[in-house]
Short mmCIF file of C-alpha atoms in Angstrom, two decimals:
data_model
loop_
_atom_site.label_atom_id
_atom_site.label_comp_id
_atom_site.label_asym_id
_atom_site.label_seq_id
_atom_site.Cartn_x
_atom_site.Cartn_y
_atom_site.Cartn_z
CA MET D 16 8.05 73.28 58.45
CA ALA D 17 9.12 70.78 55.94
CA ALA D 18 6.55 68.09 57.85
CA LEU D 19 3.77 69.90 57.72
CA LEU D 20 4.12 70.50 53.67
CA ALA D 21 5.16 66.81 53.85
CA ILE D 22 1.64 65.58 55.34
CA ILE D 23 -0.06 67.83 52.53
CA ALA D 24 1.58 66.44 50.06
CA ALA D 25 0.57 63.09 50.68
CA VAL D 26 -3.43 64.32 51.74
CA VAL D 27 -3.88 66.51 48.19
CA PHE D 28 -2.33 63.15 46.07
CA ALA D 29 -4.73 60.18 48.10
CA TYR D 30 -6.88 62.95 46.81
CA LEU D 31 -6.32 63.12 43.44
CA VAL D 32 -5.65 59.13 43.73
CA GLY D 33 -8.67 58.93 45.63
CA ARG D 34 -11.17 60.93 43.22
CA PRO D 35 -11.51 58.82 40.98
CA ALA D 36 -10.64 55.25 42.15
CA LEU D 37 -13.23 55.03 45.67
CA ARG D 38 -16.10 54.72 43.13
CA LEU D 39 -14.82 51.63 42.46
CA GLN D 40 -15.66 47.71 43.70
CA PRO D 41 -12.87 47.21 46.54
CA GLU D 42 -10.05 45.06 44.44
CA TYR D 43 -10.30 48.18 41.72
CA LEU D 44 -10.18 50.56 44.17
CA ALA D 45 -6.84 48.15 45.42
CA LEU D 46 -6.18 47.42 42.24
CA ALA D 47 -5.83 51.12 41.42
CA THR D 48 -3.78 52.51 43.86
CA PHE D 49 -1.18 50.01 42.85
CA ALA D 50 -1.65 50.86 39.84
CA PHE D 51 -0.85 55.11 40.96
CA ALA D 52 2.06 53.69 43.59
CA GLN D 53 3.54 51.99 40.28
CA VAL D 54 3.84 55.10 38.05
CA LEU D 55 4.60 57.22 40.56
CA GLN D 56 7.54 55.21 41.73
CA SER D 57 8.91 55.48 37.23
CA VAL D 58 7.86 58.91 37.39
CA LEU D 59 10.24 59.86 40.29
CA VAL D 60 12.83 57.26 39.32
CA ASN D 61 13.03 58.56 35.08
CA VAL D 62 12.53 62.25 35.86
CA ARG D 63 16.07 62.41 37.89
CA ALA D 64 14.92 66.53 38.44
CA LEU D 65 12.06 65.89 41.07
CA ALA D 66 14.54 63.27 43.21
CA ASN D 67 17.64 62.20 41.92
CA GLY D 68 16.12 59.24 40.06
CA SER D 69 16.55 56.06 42.88
CA LEU D 70 19.34 57.40 44.26
CA GLY D 71 16.88 59.61 45.74
CA LEU D 72 17.36 62.26 48.35
CA SER D 73 20.09 62.43 50.81
CA SER D 74 21.75 63.75 53.96
CA LEU D 75 18.26 65.21 55.23
CA GLU D 76 18.89 66.57 58.22
CA PRO D 77 17.11 64.06 61.68
CA PRO D 78 16.05 66.71 63.80
CA GLU D 79 17.61 67.75 66.74
CA ALA D 80 20.67 66.62 65.92
CA GLU D 81 22.59 69.06 67.04
CA LYS D 82 21.20 68.85 70.70
CA ILE D 83 21.77 65.45 71.10
CA PRO D 84 25.08 63.85 71.96
CA PHE D 85 25.43 61.46 68.63
CA ALA D 86 25.57 57.60 70.90
CA SER D 87 22.53 57.77 72.27
CA TYR D 88 20.86 59.38 69.17
CA ASP D 89 18.91 56.41 68.49
CA LEU D 90 17.49 56.23 71.93
CA TRP D 91 16.13 59.48 71.40
CA PHE D 92 14.99 58.67 68.53
CA MET D 93 13.24 55.58 69.77
CA VAL D 94 11.41 57.68 72.94
CA GLY D 95 9.54 60.58 70.16
CA ALA D 96 9.00 57.18 67.62
CA VAL D 97 6.42 55.82 70.88
CA VAL D 98 5.52 59.44 72.04
CA LEU D 99 4.03 60.26 67.73
CA LEU D 100 2.73 57.01 67.93
CA ALA D 101 0.92 57.33 71.20
CA VAL D 102 -0.08 60.75 70.02
CA VAL D 103 -1.31 59.37 66.71
CA TYR D 104 -2.68 57.06 68.94
CA ALA D 105 -4.82 59.08 71.02
CA LEU D 106 -5.62 61.18 67.85
CA VAL D 107 -7.65 58.38 66.64
CA SER D 108 -8.67 56.66 69.10
CA ARG D 109 -10.63 60.13 69.09
CA LEU D 110 -11.44 60.01 65.83
CA THR D 111 -12.72 56.43 66.42
CA ARG D 112 -15.02 57.51 69.40
CA SER D 113 -16.60 60.72 67.73
CA PRO D 114 -19.96 60.35 65.47
CA PHE D 115 -17.20 60.17 62.53
CA GLY D 116 -16.03 57.05 63.71
CA ALA D 117 -19.30 55.38 63.90
CA THR D 118 -20.13 56.67 60.87
CA LEU D 119 -18.06 54.68 59.29
CA ARG D 120 -19.22 52.20 61.19
CA ALA D 121 -22.48 52.14 59.97
CA VAL D 122 -20.93 52.66 56.77
CA ARG D 123 -18.92 49.24 57.16
CA ASP D 124 -21.55 47.75 58.69
CA ASP D 125 -24.47 48.23 56.21
CA GLU D 126 -24.10 50.53 53.56
CA LEU D 127 -27.42 50.97 52.27
CA ALA D 128 -29.23 51.21 55.86
CA ALA D 129 -26.95 54.59 56.12
CA ALA D 130 -27.35 55.75 53.28
CA ALA D 131 -30.55 55.88 53.79
CA VAL D 132 -30.43 57.63 57.35
CA GLY D 133 -28.39 60.47 54.98
CA LYS D 134 -25.30 59.30 54.97
CA ALA D 135 -23.33 59.06 51.79
CA GLY D 136 -20.74 55.95 52.02
CA GLY D 137 -18.82 57.87 48.90
CA ARG D 138 -17.86 60.48 51.04
CA PHE D 139 -17.02 58.95 53.74
CA ARG D 140 -14.75 56.66 52.29
CA THR D 141 -13.28 59.18 50.37
CA ARG D 142 -12.28 60.80 54.62
CA SER D 143 -11.46 57.68 55.90
CA PHE D 144 -8.51 57.05 53.08
CA LEU D 145 -7.98 61.37 53.12
CA VAL D 146 -6.95 60.42 56.72
CA GLY D 147 -5.22 57.23 56.33
CA SER D 148 -2.50 59.23 53.35
CA ALA D 149 -2.24 62.01 56.10
CA ILE D 150 -0.99 58.86 59.02
CA ALA D 151 0.88 56.99 56.30
CA GLY D 152 2.27 61.08 55.05
CA VAL D 153 3.24 60.99 58.86
CA ALA D 154 4.83 57.15 58.79
CA GLY D 155 6.80 58.77 55.57
CA VAL D 156 8.64 61.51 57.00
CA ALA D 157 9.09 60.26 60.85
CA TYR D 158 11.08 57.30 58.87
CA ALA D 159 12.84 59.36 56.40
CA SER D 160 14.16 61.71 59.16
CA TYR D 161 15.60 58.49 60.94
CA THR D 162 17.20 57.40 57.88
CA THR D 163 18.17 60.89 56.36
CA VAL D 164 17.52 59.64 53.05
CA ALA D 165 14.75 58.74 50.63
CA THR D 166 14.51 56.62 47.78
CA PRO D 167 12.09 55.50 45.71
CA GLY D 168 13.18 52.10 45.99
CA GLU D 169 12.11 52.33 50.06
CA PHE D 170 8.82 52.61 49.27
CA SER D 171 7.05 49.74 46.95
CA ALA D 172 4.69 47.70 47.20
CA ASP D 173 6.54 45.84 50.05
CA VAL D 174 5.61 48.36 52.51
CA THR D 175 1.66 48.22 51.37
CA PHE D 176 2.09 44.30 51.51
CA THR D 177 4.30 44.91 55.14
CA ALA D 178 0.95 46.82 56.26
CA PHE D 179 -1.70 44.26 54.97
CA ILE D 180 0.04 41.59 56.73
CA ALA D 181 0.55 43.54 60.34
CA LEU D 182 -3.63 44.78 60.42
CA VAL D 183 -4.90 41.06 59.12
CA ILE D 184 -2.71 38.81 61.83
CA GLY D 185 -3.75 42.24 63.92
CA GLY D 186 -7.36 42.18 63.90
CA VAL D 187 -8.49 44.47 60.75
CA GLY D 188 -11.17 47.20 61.00
CA SER D 189 -9.46 47.60 64.77
CA ASN D 190 -6.78 49.88 66.24
CA VAL D 191 -5.69 48.22 68.61
CA GLY D 192 -5.09 45.36 66.10
CA ALA D 193 -3.02 47.40 63.81
CA VAL D 194 -0.50 48.22 66.40
CA LEU D 195 -0.53 44.57 68.24
CA GLY D 196 0.29 43.00 64.53
CA ALA D 197 2.74 45.56 63.51
CA THR D 198 4.21 45.17 67.14
CA ILE D 199 3.97 41.36 66.53
CA PHE D 200 5.37 41.35 62.62
CA PHE D 201 7.94 43.52 63.86
CA GLY D 202 9.23 41.67 66.55
CA ILE D 203 8.45 38.46 64.12
CA GLU D 204 10.69 39.72 61.85
CA ALA D 205 13.67 41.12 64.59
CA LEU D 206 14.00 37.65 65.87
CA LEU D 207 14.10 36.17 62.47
CA LYS D 208 17.22 38.18 62.25
CA LEU D 209 18.92 36.91 65.19
CA ILE D 210 19.96 33.38 63.89
CA PRO D 211 22.75 33.45 63.80
CA ILE D 212 23.30 32.33 59.98
CA SER D 213 26.54 31.93 57.92
CA SER D 214 27.89 34.53 56.00
CA ASN D 215 27.26 32.74 52.18
CA THR D 216 23.92 31.20 53.30
CA VAL D 217 22.46 35.23 54.07
CA GLN D 218 21.03 36.05 51.10
CA TYR D 219 19.69 32.36 50.67
CA VAL D 220 17.76 32.95 54.01
CA GLU D 221 17.47 36.41 53.76
CA SER D 222 14.33 34.99 50.98
CA ALA D 223 12.99 32.25 53.52
CA ARG D 224 12.21 34.65 55.93
CA LEU D 225 9.23 35.88 53.44
CA ILE D 226 7.57 32.16 54.12
CA PRO D 227 6.78 32.28 57.88
CA PHE D 228 4.83 35.30 56.97
CA GLY D 229 3.12 33.91 54.09
CA LEU D 230 2.14 30.71 56.08
CA ALA D 231 1.10 32.90 59.10
CA LEU D 232 -1.24 35.34 56.50
CA VAL D 233 -2.76 31.86 55.01
CA LEU D 234 -3.04 30.59 58.03
CA VAL D 235 -4.62 33.80 59.94
CA ILE D 236 -7.23 34.08 56.94
CA ARG D 237 -8.32 30.56 57.93
CA PHE D 238 -8.95 30.06 60.80
CA ALA D 239 -8.99 33.05 63.10
CA PRO D 240 -9.58 35.88 59.89
CA GLN D 241 -10.98 38.63 62.01
CA GLY D 242 -7.13 38.87 63.56
CA LEU D 243 -6.42 38.74 67.14
CA ALA D 244 -8.44 41.92 67.91
CA GLY D 245 -10.31 42.19 65.18
CA VAL D 246 -14.11 43.62 65.19
CA ARG D 247 -15.93 40.45 65.76
CA LEU D 248 -17.34 38.96 62.96
CA ARG D 249 -20.95 40.49 62.23
CA ARG D 250 -23.84 39.66 59.68
CA ALA D 251 -25.29 42.22 58.23
CA THR D 252 -28.13 43.05 57.46
CA THR D 253 -29.58 43.42 53.73
CA GLY D 254 -28.85 39.60 53.77
CA ARG D 255 -24.96 38.94 53.06
CA ARG D 256 -23.74 35.81 53.34
CA ASP D 257 -20.02 36.15 53.95
CA ALA D 258 -19.59 37.00 57.47
CA GLY D 259 -16.05 36.47 57.03
CA ALA D 260 -15.66 38.48 53.83
CA GLU D 261 -17.75 41.36 55.88
CA ALA D 262 -15.27 42.15 58.43
CA VAL D 263 -12.17 41.62 56.69
CA SER D 264 -13.35 43.70 53.53
CA ARG D 265 -14.16 46.13 54.87
CA MET S 24 10.48 50.63 9.38
CA ASN S 25 11.64 51.15 12.67
CA GLU S 26 8.17 51.23 13.56
CA ILE S 27 7.56 47.79 11.84
CA GLN S 28 9.91 46.07 13.85
CA THR S 29 8.66 47.73 17.14
CA LEU S 30 5.15 46.56 16.71
CA VAL S 31 6.95 43.40 16.04
CA PHE S 32 8.46 43.32 19.10
CA GLY S 33 5.13 44.23 20.56
CA LEU S 34 3.18 41.87 19.26
CA VAL S 35 6.24 39.27 20.99
CA THR S 36 5.79 40.52 23.81
CA GLY S 37 1.93 40.68 23.41
CA SER S 38 1.99 36.88 22.78
CA TYR S 39 4.05 36.29 26.53
CA LEU S 40 1.29 38.75 28.09
CA ILE S 41 -1.55 36.03 26.60
CA VAL S 42 0.38 33.55 28.06
CA ALA S 43 0.77 35.10 31.16
CA THR S 44 -2.59 36.20 31.55
CA LEU S 45 -4.74 32.96 30.56
CA GLY S 46 -4.13 31.84 33.87
CA PHE S 47 -4.67 34.00 35.86
CA ALA S 48 -7.79 35.34 34.07
CA LEU S 49 -9.19 31.54 34.46
CA VAL S 50 -9.37 31.43 38.12
CA SER S 51 -10.94 35.29 38.40
CA ARG S 52 -13.53 33.37 35.79
CA VAL S 53 -14.45 30.28 37.44
CA ASP S 54 -12.82 30.83 41.17
CA LYS S 55 -13.96 34.62 41.25
CA PHE S 56 -10.79 35.73 42.89
CA LEU S 57 -7.48 37.34 42.04
CA ASN S 58 -4.78 35.41 42.38
CA ILE S 59 -1.53 36.88 43.34
CA ALA S 60 0.30 34.16 43.96
CA HIS S 61 0.06 33.62 40.03
CA ALA S 62 2.52 35.77 38.74
CA GLU S 63 5.27 33.23 41.65
CA LEU S 64 3.51 30.01 39.60
CA ILE S 65 5.37 31.51 36.54
CA SER S 66 8.08 32.01 38.47
CA VAL S 67 7.91 28.54 39.40
CA GLY S 68 7.80 27.23 35.76
CA ALA S 69 10.50 29.78 34.88
CA PHE S 70 13.48 28.81 37.25
CA THR S 71 12.47 25.04 37.35
CA ALA S 72 13.46 25.19 33.95
CA TYR S 73 16.47 27.35 34.42
CA ALA S 74 17.57 25.09 37.37
CA LEU S 75 17.05 21.81 34.88
CA ASN S 76 18.50 24.31 31.40
CA VAL S 77 21.37 24.99 33.67
CA ARG S 78 22.22 23.84 36.67
CA ALA S 79 21.45 19.72 35.03
CA GLY S 80 22.25 20.46 31.54
CA TRP S 81 18.89 19.45 30.31
CA PRO S 82 18.41 20.81 26.18
CA LEU S 83 15.70 24.29 27.21
CA PRO S 84 12.57 21.82 25.36
CA LEU S 85 12.71 19.42 27.86
CA ALA S 86 13.59 21.55 30.68
CA GLY S 87 10.84 23.69 29.75
CA THR S 88 8.39 21.01 29.32
CA ALA S 89 9.04 19.41 32.83
CA ALA S 90 8.49 23.37 34.25
CA ILE S 91 5.66 23.09 32.63
CA VAL S 92 4.14 19.51 34.22
CA VAL S 93 5.86 21.13 37.26
CA ALA S 94 4.27 24.47 37.57
CA ALA S 95 0.63 22.57 36.86
CA LEU S 96 1.34 20.50 39.83
CA VAL S 97 2.46 23.17 42.35
CA ALA S 98 -0.68 25.14 41.13
CA ALA S 99 -3.22 22.14 41.63
CA ALA S 100 -1.88 21.71 45.07
CA VAL S 101 -1.52 25.34 46.57
CA SER S 102 -5.28 25.53 45.12
CA ARG S 103 -5.53 22.10 47.21
CA LEU S 104 -4.47 22.58 50.68
CA ILE S 105 -4.96 26.76 50.57
CA PHE S 106 -7.62 27.78 48.68
CA TRP S 107 -10.18 25.30 49.09
CA PRO S 108 -10.18 25.14 52.36
CA VAL S 109 -11.40 29.29 52.34
CA ARG S 110 -13.26 29.33 48.96
CA HIS S 111 -16.41 30.82 50.63
CA ALA S 112 -14.75 33.45 52.56
CA GLY S 113 -14.99 35.99 50.28
CA ALA S 114 -13.43 37.58 47.41
CA VAL S 115 -11.22 40.11 49.65
CA ALA S 116 -10.10 36.99 51.47
CA LEU S 117 -9.08 34.96 48.47
CA LEU S 118 -7.16 37.79 47.32
CA ILE S 119 -5.62 38.16 50.93
CA THR S 120 -4.78 34.60 50.85
CA SER S 121 -3.28 34.45 47.73
CA VAL S 122 -0.67 37.23 48.83
CA GLY S 123 0.27 35.13 51.88
CA ALA S 124 0.15 32.20 48.82
CA THR S 125 2.91 34.32 47.15
CA TYR S 126 5.06 35.12 50.04
CA VAL S 127 5.22 30.83 51.04
CA LEU S 128 6.38 29.99 47.24
CA HIS S 129 8.74 33.30 46.37
CA GLY S 130 10.53 32.46 49.95
CA THR S 131 10.71 28.67 48.17
CA VAL S 132 12.05 29.80 45.12
CA ALA S 133 14.59 32.39 45.38
CA SER S 134 15.84 30.76 48.69
CA TYR S 135 16.38 27.70 46.49
CA ILE S 136 17.90 29.25 43.66
CA GLY S 137 19.58 32.22 45.69
CA PRO S 138 19.68 36.39 44.37
CA GLY S 139 21.04 37.04 41.30
CA VAL S 140 20.67 37.25 37.39
CA TYR S 141 20.10 34.44 35.58
CA SER S 142 19.50 33.19 31.74
CA TYR S 143 18.78 30.18 29.98
CA ARG S 144 21.70 28.69 28.47
CA LEU S 145 20.99 28.73 25.11
CA GLY S 146 22.97 29.64 22.03
CA ALA S 147 22.27 32.91 20.30
CA GLN S 148 18.86 34.43 18.62
CA ARG S 149 18.80 33.06 14.80
CA LEU S 150 17.40 36.31 13.02
CA LEU S 151 14.72 35.71 10.44
CA ASP S 152 14.69 38.33 7.54
CA VAL S 153 11.22 38.51 6.42
CA GLY S 154 11.48 41.74 4.41
CA LEU S 155 9.65 44.40 6.58
CA PHE S 156 10.97 43.21 9.95
CA HIS S 157 13.15 40.48 11.63
CA ILE S 158 12.80 38.00 14.00
CA GLY S 159 14.06 36.45 15.65
CA VAL S 160 13.64 32.01 16.06
CA TYR S 161 12.30 32.08 20.23
CA ASP S 162 10.83 35.39 19.96
CA LEU S 163 8.94 33.78 16.86
CA ALA S 164 8.41 30.14 19.10
CA ILE S 165 7.07 32.54 21.69
CA VAL S 166 4.04 34.25 19.46
CA GLY S 167 3.76 30.13 18.30
CA LEU S 168 3.32 28.83 21.84
CA ALA S 169 1.23 31.86 22.89
CA ALA S 170 -1.08 30.74 19.62
CA ILE S 171 -0.92 27.18 20.85
CA ALA S 172 -2.14 28.28 24.20
CA VAL S 173 -4.96 29.93 23.07
CA LEU S 174 -6.73 27.86 20.36
CA GLY S 175 -5.85 25.21 23.89
CA VAL S 176 -7.40 26.43 25.90
CA HIS S 177 -10.06 27.88 24.10
CA LEU S 178 -11.34 24.29 22.35
CA MET S 179 -10.24 22.41 26.17
CA LEU S 180 -13.40 25.94 27.41
CA THR S 181 -16.03 24.71 24.89
CA ARG S 182 -15.78 21.29 23.07
CA THR S 183 -14.37 19.30 26.03
CA SER S 184 -17.23 18.21 28.86
CA ILE S 185 -13.70 19.24 31.57
CA GLY S 186 -15.09 22.42 30.21
CA LEU S 187 -18.02 22.68 30.70
CA GLN S 188 -18.70 22.09 34.00
CA TRP S 189 -15.58 25.21 34.67
CA ARG S 190 -18.38 27.52 32.73
CA ALA S 191 -21.43 25.54 34.35
CA LEU S 192 -18.84 26.16 38.17
CA ALA S 193 -18.26 29.46 36.41
CA SER S 194 -22.24 30.60 36.30
CA ASP S 195 -23.55 29.10 39.27
CA GLU S 196 -21.46 26.80 41.73
CA SER S 197 -23.82 25.22 44.10
CA LEU S 198 -26.70 24.81 41.02
CA ALA S 199 -23.22 23.24 39.30
CA SER S 200 -22.69 20.23 42.03
CA GLY S 201 -26.40 20.33 42.53
CA ARG S 202 -26.20 18.27 39.36
CA GLY S 203 -23.57 16.15 40.15
CA ILE S 204 -20.49 17.66 38.95
CA ASP S 205 -17.53 17.28 40.89
CA ALA S 206 -16.16 20.78 42.01
CA ARG S 207 -13.44 20.05 44.29
CA GLY S 208 -12.23 18.14 40.60
CA SER S 209 -13.00 20.21 38.77
CA SER S 210 -10.84 23.13 40.67
CA THR S 211 -8.08 21.08 41.03
CA ARG S 212 -8.54 20.20 36.88
CA LEU S 213 -8.49 23.97 36.30
CA TRP S 214 -5.64 24.59 38.58
CA LEU S 215 -3.30 21.85 36.80
CA LEU S 216 -4.58 23.53 33.79
CA VAL S 217 -4.14 27.84 35.09
CA GLY S 218 -0.01 26.05 36.95
CA ALA S 219 0.47 24.77 33.21
CA LEU S 220 0.14 28.65 31.41
CA ALA S 221 2.54 30.25 34.65
CA GLY S 222 4.41 27.42 33.96
CA LEU S 223 4.67 28.17 29.46
CA ALA S 224 4.72 31.80 30.62
CA GLY S 225 7.47 31.43 32.89
CA VAL S 226 9.45 29.87 30.14
CA LEU S 227 8.46 32.06 27.58
CA LEU S 228 10.17 34.57 29.76
CA GLY S 229 13.25 33.34 30.56
CA LEU S 230 13.21 33.12 26.32
CA GLN S 231 13.10 36.94 26.18
CA GLY S 232 16.21 37.53 28.65
CA THR S 233 17.31 37.46 31.73
CA ILE S 234 15.71 36.29 35.19
CA THR S 235 15.82 37.29 38.53
CA SER S 236 14.19 36.05 41.54
CA ASP S 237 12.23 39.03 41.51
CA ILE S 238 10.62 39.26 38.41
CA SER S 239 7.17 38.02 39.56
CA PHE S 240 6.59 40.99 41.54
CA GLU S 241 6.65 43.31 38.05
CA GLN S 242 4.50 40.33 35.88
CA ILE S 243 1.57 40.35 38.36
CA LEU S 244 1.51 43.92 38.07
CA LEU S 245 1.70 43.74 33.98
CA ILE S 246 -0.56 40.72 34.32
CA LEU S 247 -3.16 42.83 36.72
CA SER S 248 -3.06 45.59 34.14
CA VAL S 249 -4.07 43.12 30.75
CA SER S 250 -6.49 42.26 33.21
CA ILE S 251 -7.75 45.46 34.14
CA LEU S 252 -7.79 46.52 30.63
CA ALA S 253 -9.42 42.88 29.00
CA GLY S 254 -12.19 43.44 32.04
CA LEU S 255 -12.41 41.31 34.81
CA GLY S 256 -13.72 37.36 34.44
CA SER S 257 -13.06 37.93 30.38
CA ILE S 258 -10.70 35.79 29.08
CA TYR S 259 -10.83 36.11 25.39
CA GLY S 260 -10.74 40.37 26.05
CA VAL S 261 -7.12 38.69 27.40
CA VAL S 262 -6.12 38.21 23.96
CA VAL S 263 -7.20 41.35 22.60
CA ALA S 264 -5.96 43.83 25.90
CA ALA S 265 -2.36 41.95 25.71
CA LEU S 266 -1.01 42.82 22.28
CA VAL S 267 -2.58 45.80 22.38
CA LEU S 268 -0.78 46.37 25.90
CA GLY S 269 2.46 44.57 24.15
CA VAL S 270 2.29 47.06 21.40
CA ALA S 271 1.57 50.01 23.39
CA MET S 272 4.67 49.36 25.35
CA ASP S 273 7.14 48.63 23.16
CA MET S 274 6.17 51.54 20.45
CA SER S 275 6.20 54.08 23.26
CA THR S 276 9.74 53.74 23.34
CA LEU S 277 9.50 55.25 20.07
CA VAL S 278 8.49 58.66 21.73
CA ILE S 279 9.39 58.22 24.90
CA PRO S 280 12.43 57.25 27.57
CA ALA S 281 12.60 52.82 27.68
CA GLY S 282 12.15 53.56 31.85
CA TYR S 283 9.22 54.01 31.37
CA ARG S 284 7.74 51.40 29.70
CA GLU S 285 6.05 49.67 32.31
CA ALA S 286 4.17 52.51 33.40
CA ILE S 287 2.86 52.53 30.65
CA ALA S 288 1.13 49.62 31.47
CA PHE S 289 -0.28 51.18 34.63
CA GLY S 290 -1.51 54.19 33.29
CA ALA S 291 -3.43 52.42 30.92
CA VAL S 292 -4.71 50.47 33.98
CA LEU S 293 -5.43 53.73 35.91
CA LEU S 294 -7.53 55.39 32.05
CA THR S 295 -9.49 52.09 32.14
CA LEU S 296 -10.68 52.42 35.74
CA VAL S 297 -11.59 55.65 35.55
CA LEU S 298 -13.22 55.64 31.61
CA ARG S 299 -14.72 51.99 31.50
CA PRO S 300 -13.92 49.60 34.83
CA GLU S 301 -15.01 47.11 33.01
CA GLY S 302 -12.14 47.39 30.47
CA PHE S 303 -13.38 45.85 27.10
CA SER S 304 -15.32 43.32 27.14
CA GLY S 305 -16.06 42.38 30.52
CA PRO S 306 -19.15 42.53 32.60
CA LYS S 307 -20.17 45.84 34.03
CA VAL S 308 -19.43 44.80 37.94
CA ALA S 309 -16.92 46.98 38.73
CA ARG S 310 -18.93 50.30 39.85
CA ARG S 311 -20.07 50.06 43.43
CA GLU S 312 -23.91 50.73 43.81
CA ALA S 313 -24.55 52.85 46.30
#
């Protein structure tokens, strides 16, 4: 029940932000959503009544905690997470293969032509934005259920950048790419954590971990802008020269 | 009396924001993309000055100058190695690349300096009494240096041949190259200037208070705010927007809790994007055609 409300809240916020912001060019849209994220975080931290300031909310109940023995809870949660992923993926695939998905691709490839057949880009952009936000809401619920706390600091632009990088590496505009990219990203991150380091250099190495991700991003954009499993570069018919931007920007 | 003093603080903040955003605006105007890594260049400047001043014992003016040079060189290197090869890939690809560059630079600076809160080795600030308000000598230096930076950039853009080249490249790159302008050389020199401005901003940041390796994130958001307000690609609008925002941020503390200070900037961004996306003086590029 709470989960459902959470998802609805995410969509409502997305709508409030999106309504004015989606009219803008991509860079401005990105900036607008960043600004919104910062304002939201600021409000959450400063208005203690909402979510207990920077401490956040705690002692959220992990689902079904009473029924599962404590020691194996992690494992069960992982299974649950994978199941959740499968369900969300199946739904998104369904959506992608539906007429709605086809329209989204049409708008991406050639917005002018799509508009000429009656599919107004703005409306579809809004809908895909809302769907994406709903999925994000689901992720938020899952994450908070696992960690049992919800602090504003956890959900900074860092998460956005992470998703961004994972998507670019895996492939923009492709569902497989999203899953692939995220798996690779967090796989590498987990592997990096395994490298043994002495305790007094730990904090220095912490930050150094960012470097390979940055390099990966730069290299992927340079040599394989469509990512590992992204859409093939398509040339738009309205005469735009930059095929690379075409695939990456939508 | 309190209002005037806060106004003065706001002007100091605004002066810093001018220097911080000028370099960003230059790149956005000439190379036509939003360089998220700009704040990392500021961080490079701030921490180079810190390392030289505190860890190596140099006097601050010398450390600061060296920091400016280092930041300029890093900026030129980053532009040649990372941005130049993908310069035709489109604004979004360049934005993403700049995020990658941000991570690389941030990781390097943070792992070298280490976590913690740092400040420059400076004596306590002497306060000058100017009748209606006080101003510290360091704050005065910030304002002064910002003014010099603005004047310098203005003169470079309007009176020098390199400035002319930059304006030509901003206007139409293929035409400019066709007329014999060395696009790559000009670009490198632009980035030297951009880095120098960022380095200066870093030193000014350190002058204002303590710094941590995470300041860059906060700064890029402020820089983006100033840029939106000014109109992306507008150099002179930056001066107005930075001062307005600086004053607005500091004077807002008179009315609402200080924790919201940065939120004012972001709120201003949202308002601008909704009401007048082109900002104070930018061209009308922000709205989609369709």
